[in-house]
Amino acid sequence: MHASRPEVVYLDNNATTRVAPEVFEVMVPFLTEYYGNPSSAYSFGKKVEGYLIEAREKVAALVGATAKEIIFTSCGTESDNAAIWSTLQTTGKRHIVTTQVEHSAIMNQTEALERMGFGVTRLPVAADGTLQVEDVEKAIRDDTAIVSIMWANNETGVLFPVEEIATMVKRKRQENEAAHPDKKGKIGPYFHTDAVQTPGKIDLRGVAKSDIDFLSMSGHKLHAPKGVGVLYVKRRTKVVPYVIGGGQERGKRGGTENVASIIGLGRAAELAVERLDDEQKRVRGMRDRFEDALLARLPHIYINGNRELRLPNTSNIAFDFVEAEAILMRLDKLGICASSGSACTTGSLDPSHVLSAMGLTPARARSCVRFSFSHFNTDADIDYALEVIPPMIEELRAMSPLSPEHPDNFAYDVTAAREREEKGMAETMAAINE
Ligand code: PLP
């Protein structure tokens, strides 16, 4: 049976998501009828302010917080930059702890700060992309202002133990405050997590009860529009604005609010909670079926990242002997959207910094494609992808001089090499056990 070809099979939901129809619907009146400025004194503007308050409460509920703990920004990047900038200002300290696998929002900001003389420690990750709390603890110094560690990696979906890390960071801060009571609230270190990839995929309602001080989210990753972001700041944490202007967002972020998008984000936040179960069961099921079927059908493919400690929607696959760029071009012709690396770095010839940090060789890292699913994907999308991807990979491998499947390639017998390796290992184990 052949799966029929849909017009577009969108398997790149970590890059951006479709605006949910329910979200679009609530936004429209704020672009047409209720266009007043929420800061205006007259009732036409005040009415808009009332809706903003409601949306803020809905977004707060997504992370179990109160409305006062939510600052609306323009995107996830701004939220990330603002959290780091604020703690450098409030503590006056000059060191940041982060990882080697962060999104470019943190990566490039910390590189810019380094050029300005700040110190940055970028922690490595294990081969399965995971990170240990102890390693983070060891990197904290007396002059550390902030520890910024993403919750879920955008390329592999691997989850970091951010709540445990936040508790450890809070303990360090309390020790510092006990030693310097005059500096309470201004001494750090603080903990920030880039949680842009998590809403609707994992349950965030425990955030406000956790020790996380700052958390970033972005509208367009959870079926709200592009151009709106969120910075959650734990109550009683001091904030210095990054975007300086009017007194919007209670003086914590200048600039007239992106009203329609914020209203949309409020609805998207509600839907993210309602659809969590679907994401964790149906979407995870589709992702797993996709991976298992490809693994059964194609040799020399590998799933990157710890398969358990992972978002339910993300699949990052190495297709040995083929360049990801060639795969993506073929996928595009077949109507399938996927990506290599993050959308922000596509086009660069360098292998992904995330996969390189996990120890993949440059050749394997360049063969990796990320597929990311969402509530809007169907079984028919998966059937179609599974029908067209294996023959496409076989065809590309048959043309690749690197591949054992290339007709002229007699030199490289992967199966024989693997058998030799396994035989050697068995002999070593037998010698040890003797
Ligand atoms: N952080 C992560 C983990 C992301 O995946 C992204 C977007 O891809 C961002 C930050 C940046 O978000 P935005 O596009 O809203 O600036």
Coordinates of C-alpha atoms and ligand atoms in Angstrom, one line a residue:
M1 CA 0.0 0.0 0.0
H2 CA 1.3 3.5 -0.9
A3 CA 0.9 6.4 1.4
S4 CA -0.5 9.3 -0.6
R5 CA 1.7 12.4 -0.9
P6 CA 0.6 15.3 1.3
E7 CA 1.4 18.8 0.0
V8 CA 3.8 19.5 2.9
V9 CA 4.9 17.2 5.6
Y10 CA 6.2 19.5 8.3
L11 CA 8.7 17.7 10.5
D12 CA 10.6 20.7 11.7
N13 CA 8.6 21.8 14.8
N14 CA 11.7 22.6 16.8
A15 CA 12.4 25.4 14.3
T16 CA 9.0 26.9 14.5
T17 CA 5.4 25.8 14.7
R18 CA 2.1 26.4 12.9
V19 CA -0.1 29.0 14.7
A20 CA -3.0 27.0 16.1
P21 CA -6.4 28.0 14.6
E22 CA -7.7 28.7 18.2
V23 CA -4.7 31.0 18.7
F24 CA -5.3 32.9 15.5
E25 CA -8.9 33.3 16.3
V26 CA -8.4 35.1 19.6
M27 CA -5.7 37.4 18.1
V28 CA -7.8 38.9 15.2
P29 CA -9.9 41.4 17.2
F30 CA -6.7 42.9 18.6
L31 CA -5.5 43.6 15.1
T32 CA -8.8 45.0 13.9
E33 CA -11.1 46.4 16.6
Y34 CA -9.1 46.7 19.8
Y35 CA -6.0 48.4 18.6
G36 CA -5.6 50.8 21.5
N37 CA -2.3 51.2 23.3
P38 CA -2.7 49.3 26.7
S39 CA -0.8 52.2 28.4
S40 CA -3.3 54.8 27.3
A41 CA -5.4 56.6 29.9
Y42 CA -8.7 56.3 28.0
S43 CA -11.0 53.3 28.3
F44 CA -10.4 52.2 24.7
G45 CA -6.8 51.5 25.7
K46 CA -7.6 50.3 29.2
K47 CA -9.9 47.6 27.8
V48 CA -6.9 46.2 26.0
E49 CA -4.9 46.2 29.2
G50 CA -7.6 44.0 30.8
Y51 CA -7.1 41.4 28.1
L52 CA -3.3 41.6 28.6
I53 CA -3.7 40.9 32.3
E54 CA -5.8 37.8 31.4
A55 CA -3.2 36.6 28.9
R56 CA -0.4 37.1 31.5
E57 CA -2.3 35.0 34.0
K58 CA -2.7 32.2 31.4
V59 CA 1.1 32.2 30.5
A60 CA 1.9 32.3 34.3
A61 CA -0.3 29.2 34.8
L62 CA 1.9 27.3 32.2
V63 CA 4.8 27.5 34.7
G64 CA 2.7 27.4 37.9
A65 CA 3.6 31.1 38.6
T66 CA 1.8 34.3 39.3
A67 CA 1.2 37.1 36.7
K68 CA 3.8 39.3 38.4
E69 CA 6.5 36.8 37.6
I70 CA 6.0 37.0 33.8
I71 CA 7.8 39.6 31.6
F72 CA 6.8 39.6 27.9
T73 CA 9.7 40.1 25.4
S74 CA 10.1 39.9 21.7
C75 CA 11.5 36.4 21.4
G76 CA 13.3 33.6 23.2
T77 CA 16.7 35.2 22.2
E78 CA 15.8 38.4 24.0
S79 CA 14.6 36.5 27.1
D80 CA 17.9 34.6 27.2
N81 CA 20.0 37.7 26.7
A82 CA 18.0 39.7 29.3
A83 CA 18.4 37.1 32.0
I84 CA 22.2 37.0 31.7
W85 CA 22.5 40.7 31.3
S86 CA 20.4 41.4 34.4
T87 CA 22.3 39.2 36.7
L88 CA 25.7 40.6 35.5
Q89 CA 24.3 44.0 36.5
T90 CA 22.6 43.1 39.8
T91 CA 25.6 41.1 41.1
G92 CA 28.5 43.1 39.5
K93 CA 30.2 39.7 39.0
R94 CA 32.0 38.7 35.8
H95 CA 31.7 34.9 35.3
I96 CA 29.0 32.8 33.6
V97 CA 28.7 29.0 33.7
T98 CA 26.9 27.5 30.7
T99 CA 27.3 24.5 28.4
Q100 CA 28.9 23.7 25.0
V101 CA 25.5 22.8 23.5
E102 CA 23.4 25.9 24.1
H103 CA 21.4 27.6 21.3
S104 CA 23.2 30.5 19.6
A105 CA 21.1 32.9 21.6
I106 CA 23.2 32.0 24.6
M107 CA 26.3 30.8 22.7
N108 CA 26.8 34.0 20.8
Q109 CA 25.8 36.4 23.6
T110 CA 28.4 34.7 26.0
E111 CA 31.0 34.9 23.2
A112 CA 30.3 38.6 22.9
L113 CA 30.6 39.0 26.7
E114 CA 33.9 37.2 26.6
R115 CA 35.2 39.7 24.1
M116 CA 34.2 42.4 26.6
G117 CA 36.3 40.7 29.3
F118 CA 33.7 38.5 31.1
G119 CA 34.7 34.9 32.0
V120 CA 32.7 32.0 30.6
T121 CA 32.9 28.3 31.5
R122 CA 31.2 26.1 28.9
L123 CA 30.7 22.6 30.2
P124 CA 31.1 19.6 28.0
V125 CA 28.4 16.9 27.7
A126 CA 28.6 13.1 27.7
A127 CA 28.4 11.1 24.4
D128 CA 24.6 10.7 24.9
G129 CA 24.3 14.5 25.3
T130 CA 23.6 14.4 29.1
L131 CA 25.1 16.6 31.8
Q132 CA 25.8 15.9 35.5
V133 CA 24.9 18.3 38.3
E134 CA 28.3 17.7 40.0
D135 CA 30.1 19.0 36.9
V136 CA 28.1 22.2 37.0
E137 CA 28.8 22.6 40.7
K138 CA 32.5 22.2 40.2
A139 CA 32.5 25.0 37.6
I140 CA 30.9 27.6 39.9
R141 CA 33.4 30.2 41.2
D142 CA 33.2 33.0 43.7
D143 CA 32.7 35.5 40.9
T144 CA 30.0 33.5 39.1
A145 CA 26.9 35.7 38.5
I146 CA 24.7 33.2 36.7
V147 CA 24.5 29.6 35.6
S148 CA 22.6 29.3 32.4
I149 CA 21.7 25.8 31.2
M150 CA 19.1 24.9 28.7
W151 CA 16.2 22.6 29.7
A152 CA 15.9 20.7 26.4
N153 CA 18.4 20.7 23.6
N154 CA 16.8 22.0 20.3
E155 CA 18.9 19.6 18.1
T156 CA 18.7 16.3 20.0
G157 CA 15.8 16.9 22.5
V158 CA 18.1 15.7 25.4
L159 CA 16.9 17.0 28.7
F160 CA 19.1 18.4 31.4
P161 CA 18.4 18.0 35.2
V162 CA 17.7 21.8 35.5
E163 CA 15.6 21.6 38.7
E164 CA 18.4 19.8 40.6
I165 CA 20.9 22.2 39.2
A166 CA 18.8 25.1 40.3
T167 CA 18.6 23.7 43.8
M168 CA 22.4 23.4 43.9
V169 CA 22.8 26.9 42.6
K170 CA 20.4 28.3 45.3
R171 CA 22.5 26.5 48.0
K172 CA 25.6 28.2 46.7
R173 CA 23.8 31.6 46.7
Q174 CA 22.6 31.0 50.3
E175 CA 26.2 30.2 51.4
N176 CA 27.4 33.4 49.8
E177 CA 24.6 35.4 51.4
A178 CA 25.3 33.9 54.8
A179 CA 28.9 35.0 54.5
H180 CA 27.9 38.5 53.2
P181 CA 24.5 39.4 54.7
D182 CA 24.9 43.0 53.6
K183 CA 24.8 41.8 49.9
K184 CA 21.6 39.6 50.2
G185 CA 19.8 39.6 46.8
K186 CA 22.8 41.0 45.0
I187 CA 25.5 38.4 45.4
G188 CA 24.4 35.4 43.2
P189 CA 24.9 33.0 41.6
Y190 CA 21.5 32.8 40.0
F191 CA 20.1 30.1 37.8
H192 CA 18.6 30.6 34.3
T193 CA 17.2 28.0 32.0
D194 CA 16.5 28.4 28.3
A195 CA 13.2 26.4 28.2
V196 CA 12.3 27.5 24.7
Q197 CA 11.8 23.9 23.5
T198 CA 9.8 22.6 26.4
P199 CA 6.3 24.1 26.6
G200 CA 3.6 21.6 25.6
K201 CA 6.2 18.8 25.6
I202 CA 7.0 18.4 29.3
D203 CA 5.0 19.6 32.3
L204 CA 6.3 22.9 33.5
R205 CA 3.7 23.6 36.1
G206 CA 6.2 22.9 38.9
V207 CA 8.6 25.7 37.8
A208 CA 7.5 28.3 40.3
K209 CA 7.9 25.8 43.1
S210 CA 11.4 24.9 41.9
D211 CA 14.5 26.9 42.6
I212 CA 14.8 28.2 39.0
D213 CA 15.3 32.0 39.1
F214 CA 14.9 32.8 35.4
L215 CA 13.3 30.8 32.5
S216 CA 12.9 31.7 28.8
M217 CA 10.1 30.7 26.4
S218 CA 9.2 31.7 22.9
G219 CA 5.7 32.0 21.3
H220 CA 6.5 30.5 18.0
K221 CA 7.6 27.2 19.4
L222 CA 4.2 26.5 21.0
H223 CA 1.8 27.3 18.2
A224 CA 1.6 31.1 18.9
P225 CA 3.1 33.7 16.5
K226 CA 6.7 34.7 16.0
G227 CA 7.8 37.9 17.7
V228 CA 6.7 37.3 21.3
G229 CA 8.7 35.7 24.1
V230 CA 8.5 35.3 27.8
L231 CA 11.0 35.7 30.7
Y232 CA 9.8 34.1 33.9
V233 CA 11.5 35.7 36.9
K234 CA 11.0 34.2 40.4
R235 CA 9.3 36.6 42.8
R236 CA 11.6 38.9 44.8
T237 CA 14.4 38.5 42.2
K238 CA 15.8 41.8 41.2
V239 CA 15.7 42.6 37.4
V240 CA 17.6 45.2 35.5
P241 CA 15.9 45.8 32.1
Y242 CA 17.8 44.8 29.0
V243 CA 15.5 46.8 26.6
I244 CA 15.4 50.2 28.2
G245 CA 12.5 52.5 27.4
G246 CA 9.0 53.2 28.7
G247 CA 7.8 51.8 32.0
Q248 CA 6.0 48.8 30.3
E249 CA 6.2 45.4 32.0
R250 CA 6.4 47.1 35.4
G251 CA 9.6 48.8 34.4
K252 CA 11.3 45.5 33.5
R253 CA 11.1 45.7 29.7
G254 CA 10.6 48.9 27.7
G255 CA 8.5 48.9 24.4
T256 CA 4.8 48.9 23.6
E257 CA 3.5 45.4 24.1
N258 CA 2.9 43.1 21.1
V259 CA -0.7 42.9 22.1
A260 CA -2.3 40.5 19.6
S261 CA 0.7 38.1 19.9
I262 CA 0.5 38.2 23.7
I263 CA -3.2 37.4 23.6
G264 CA -2.4 34.5 21.2
L265 CA 0.3 33.3 23.5
G266 CA -2.2 33.2 26.4
R267 CA -4.4 30.9 24.4
A268 CA -1.4 28.8 23.2
A269 CA -0.3 28.4 26.8
E270 CA -3.7 27.0 27.7
L271 CA -3.6 24.6 24.8
A272 CA 0.0 23.5 25.7
V273 CA -1.3 22.3 29.0
E274 CA -4.4 20.7 27.6
R275 CA -2.4 18.8 24.9
L276 CA 0.4 17.7 27.1
D277 CA -1.0 14.2 27.3
D278 CA -1.4 14.0 23.5
E279 CA 2.2 15.1 23.1
Q280 CA 3.6 12.6 25.6
K281 CA 1.6 9.7 24.2
R282 CA 0.5 10.1 20.6
V283 CA 3.4 12.4 19.4
R284 CA 5.9 10.3 21.3
G285 CA 4.4 7.2 19.7
M286 CA 4.7 8.7 16.2
R287 CA 8.3 9.7 16.8
D288 CA 9.2 6.2 18.2
R289 CA 7.5 4.4 15.3
F290 CA 9.4 6.6 12.9
E291 CA 12.7 5.8 14.5
D292 CA 12.1 2.1 15.0
A293 CA 11.0 1.7 11.4
L294 CA 14.0 3.5 10.1
L295 CA 16.4 1.5 12.3
A296 CA 14.8 -1.7 11.2
R297 CA 14.9 -0.8 7.5
L298 CA 18.3 0.9 7.1
P299 CA 21.8 -0.2 8.3
H300 CA 24.4 2.4 9.5
I301 CA 22.0 4.8 11.1
Y302 CA 22.1 6.0 14.7
I303 CA 19.9 8.0 17.0
N304 CA 21.7 10.8 18.6
G305 CA 21.1 11.6 22.3
N306 CA 19.9 9.6 25.3
R307 CA 16.7 7.9 24.1
E308 CA 15.0 8.1 27.5
L309 CA 16.0 11.6 28.7
R310 CA 14.6 13.3 25.7
L311 CA 11.7 15.4 24.5
P312 CA 8.9 13.3 23.2
N313 CA 8.9 15.0 19.8
T314 CA 12.5 15.2 18.7
S315 CA 14.5 12.7 16.6
N316 CA 18.1 13.4 15.5
I317 CA 19.4 10.7 13.2
A318 CA 22.9 10.1 11.7
F319 CA 22.7 8.6 8.2
D320 CA 26.3 7.4 7.8
F321 CA 28.0 7.9 4.4
V322 CA 25.5 10.6 3.3
E323 CA 25.7 14.4 3.7
A324 CA 22.7 15.9 5.5
E325 CA 22.5 18.7 3.0
A326 CA 21.9 16.2 0.2
I327 CA 19.2 14.5 2.3
L328 CA 17.5 17.8 3.0
M329 CA 17.5 18.7 -0.6
R330 CA 15.8 15.4 -1.5
L331 CA 13.4 15.8 1.4
D332 CA 12.5 19.2 0.2
K333 CA 11.7 17.8 -3.3
L334 CA 9.5 15.2 -1.6
G335 CA 7.6 17.9 0.3
I336 CA 9.2 17.0 3.7
C337 CA 10.5 19.8 6.0
A338 CA 13.4 18.8 8.3
S339 CA 16.7 20.3 9.2
S340 CA 20.3 19.8 10.1
G341 CA 21.6 21.7 13.1
S342 CA 19.3 24.5 14.3
A343 CA 17.4 26.7 11.8
C344 CA 19.6 29.6 12.8
T345 CA 22.8 27.8 11.7
T346 CA 21.5 26.0 8.6
G347 CA 23.7 26.9 5.7
S348 CA 26.9 26.8 7.6
L349 CA 29.3 24.0 6.5
D350 CA 30.6 23.5 10.0
P351 CA 29.2 20.4 11.7
S352 CA 26.7 21.1 14.5
H353 CA 28.4 22.3 17.7
V354 CA 26.0 20.2 19.7
L355 CA 26.8 16.9 17.9
S356 CA 30.5 17.8 18.0
A357 CA 30.3 18.3 21.7
M358 CA 28.8 14.9 22.0
G359 CA 31.9 13.5 20.3
L360 CA 30.5 12.7 16.9
T361 CA 33.2 12.7 14.2
P362 CA 32.8 15.7 11.7
A363 CA 31.8 13.2 9.0
R364 CA 29.1 11.6 11.1
A365 CA 27.9 15.0 12.5
R366 CA 27.5 16.2 8.9
S367 CA 25.2 13.2 8.1
C368 CA 22.7 14.1 10.8
V369 CA 19.1 15.2 10.2
R370 CA 16.7 16.4 12.9
F371 CA 13.0 15.5 12.6
S372 CA 10.7 17.2 15.1
F373 CA 7.0 16.4 15.4
S374 CA 4.0 18.2 16.8
H375 CA 0.3 17.9 17.7
F376 CA -0.5 18.7 14.1
N377 CA 1.3 15.7 12.6
T378 CA -0.7 12.6 11.7
D379 CA 0.0 8.9 11.2
A380 CA -0.3 9.6 7.4
D381 CA 2.7 12.0 7.7
I382 CA 4.8 9.3 9.3
D383 CA 3.6 6.6 6.8
Y384 CA 4.6 8.9 3.9
A385 CA 8.0 9.8 5.4
L386 CA 8.7 6.1 6.1
E387 CA 7.8 5.2 2.5
V388 CA 10.1 7.7 0.9
I389 CA 13.1 8.1 3.2
P390 CA 14.7 4.6 3.0
P391 CA 14.9 4.3 -0.8
M392 CA 16.1 7.9 -0.9
I393 CA 18.9 7.2 1.6
E394 CA 19.8 4.0 -0.4
E395 CA 20.0 5.9 -3.6
L396 CA 22.2 8.6 -2.1
R397 CA 24.5 5.9 -0.5
A398 CA 24.8 4.2 -3.9
M399 CA 26.2 7.4 -5.2
S400 CA 28.5 8.1 -2.2
P401 CA 32.1 7.0 -2.6
L402 CA 32.2 6.8 1.2
S403 CA 29.5 4.2 1.3
P404 CA 29.8 0.4 1.5
E405 CA 26.8 0.4 -0.7
H406 CA 28.7 2.2 -3.5
P407 CA 29.1 -0.3 -6.4
D408 CA 32.8 0.5 -6.8
N409 CA 33.6 0.4 -3.2
F410 CA 35.3 -2.9 -2.5
A411 CA 37.7 -1.6 0.1
Y412 CA 35.3 -0.7 2.9
D413 CA 33.4 -3.7 4.2
V414 CA 31.6 -2.4 7.3
T415 CA 30.0 -5.7 8.2
A416 CA 33.2 -7.6 8.2
A417 CA 34.9 -4.8 10.2
R418 CA 32.2 -4.9 12.8
E419 CA 32.4 -8.7 13.0
R420 CA 36.2 -8.5 13.5
E421 CA 35.6 -5.9 16.3
E422 CA 33.0 -8.1 18.0
K423 CA 35.2 -11.2 17.8
G424 CA 38.1 -9.3 19.3
M425 CA 35.9 -8.0 22.1
A426 CA 34.6 -11.5 22.8
E427 CA 38.1 -12.9 23.0
T428 CA 39.2 -10.1 25.4
M429 CA 36.1 -10.7 27.6
A430 CA 36.8 -14.5 27.6
A431 CA 40.5 -13.8 28.6
I432 CA 39.3 -11.5 31.5
N433 CA 36.8 -14.1 32.7
E434 CA 39.2 -17.0 32.7
Ligands
PLP1 N1 16.6 28.8 22.6 C1 16.4 27.6 22.0 C2 16.7 26.3 22.7 C3 15.8 27.6 20.7 O1 15.5 26.4 20.1 C4 15.5 28.8 20.1 C5 15.0 28.9 18.7 O2 15.3 28.0 17.9 C6 15.8 30.0 20.8 C7 16.4 30.0 22.0 C8 15.5 31.4 20.1 O3 14.2 31.7 20.2 P1 13.6 32.8 19.2 O4 13.6 32.3 17.9 O5 12.2 33.1 19.8 O6 14.5 34.0 19.4

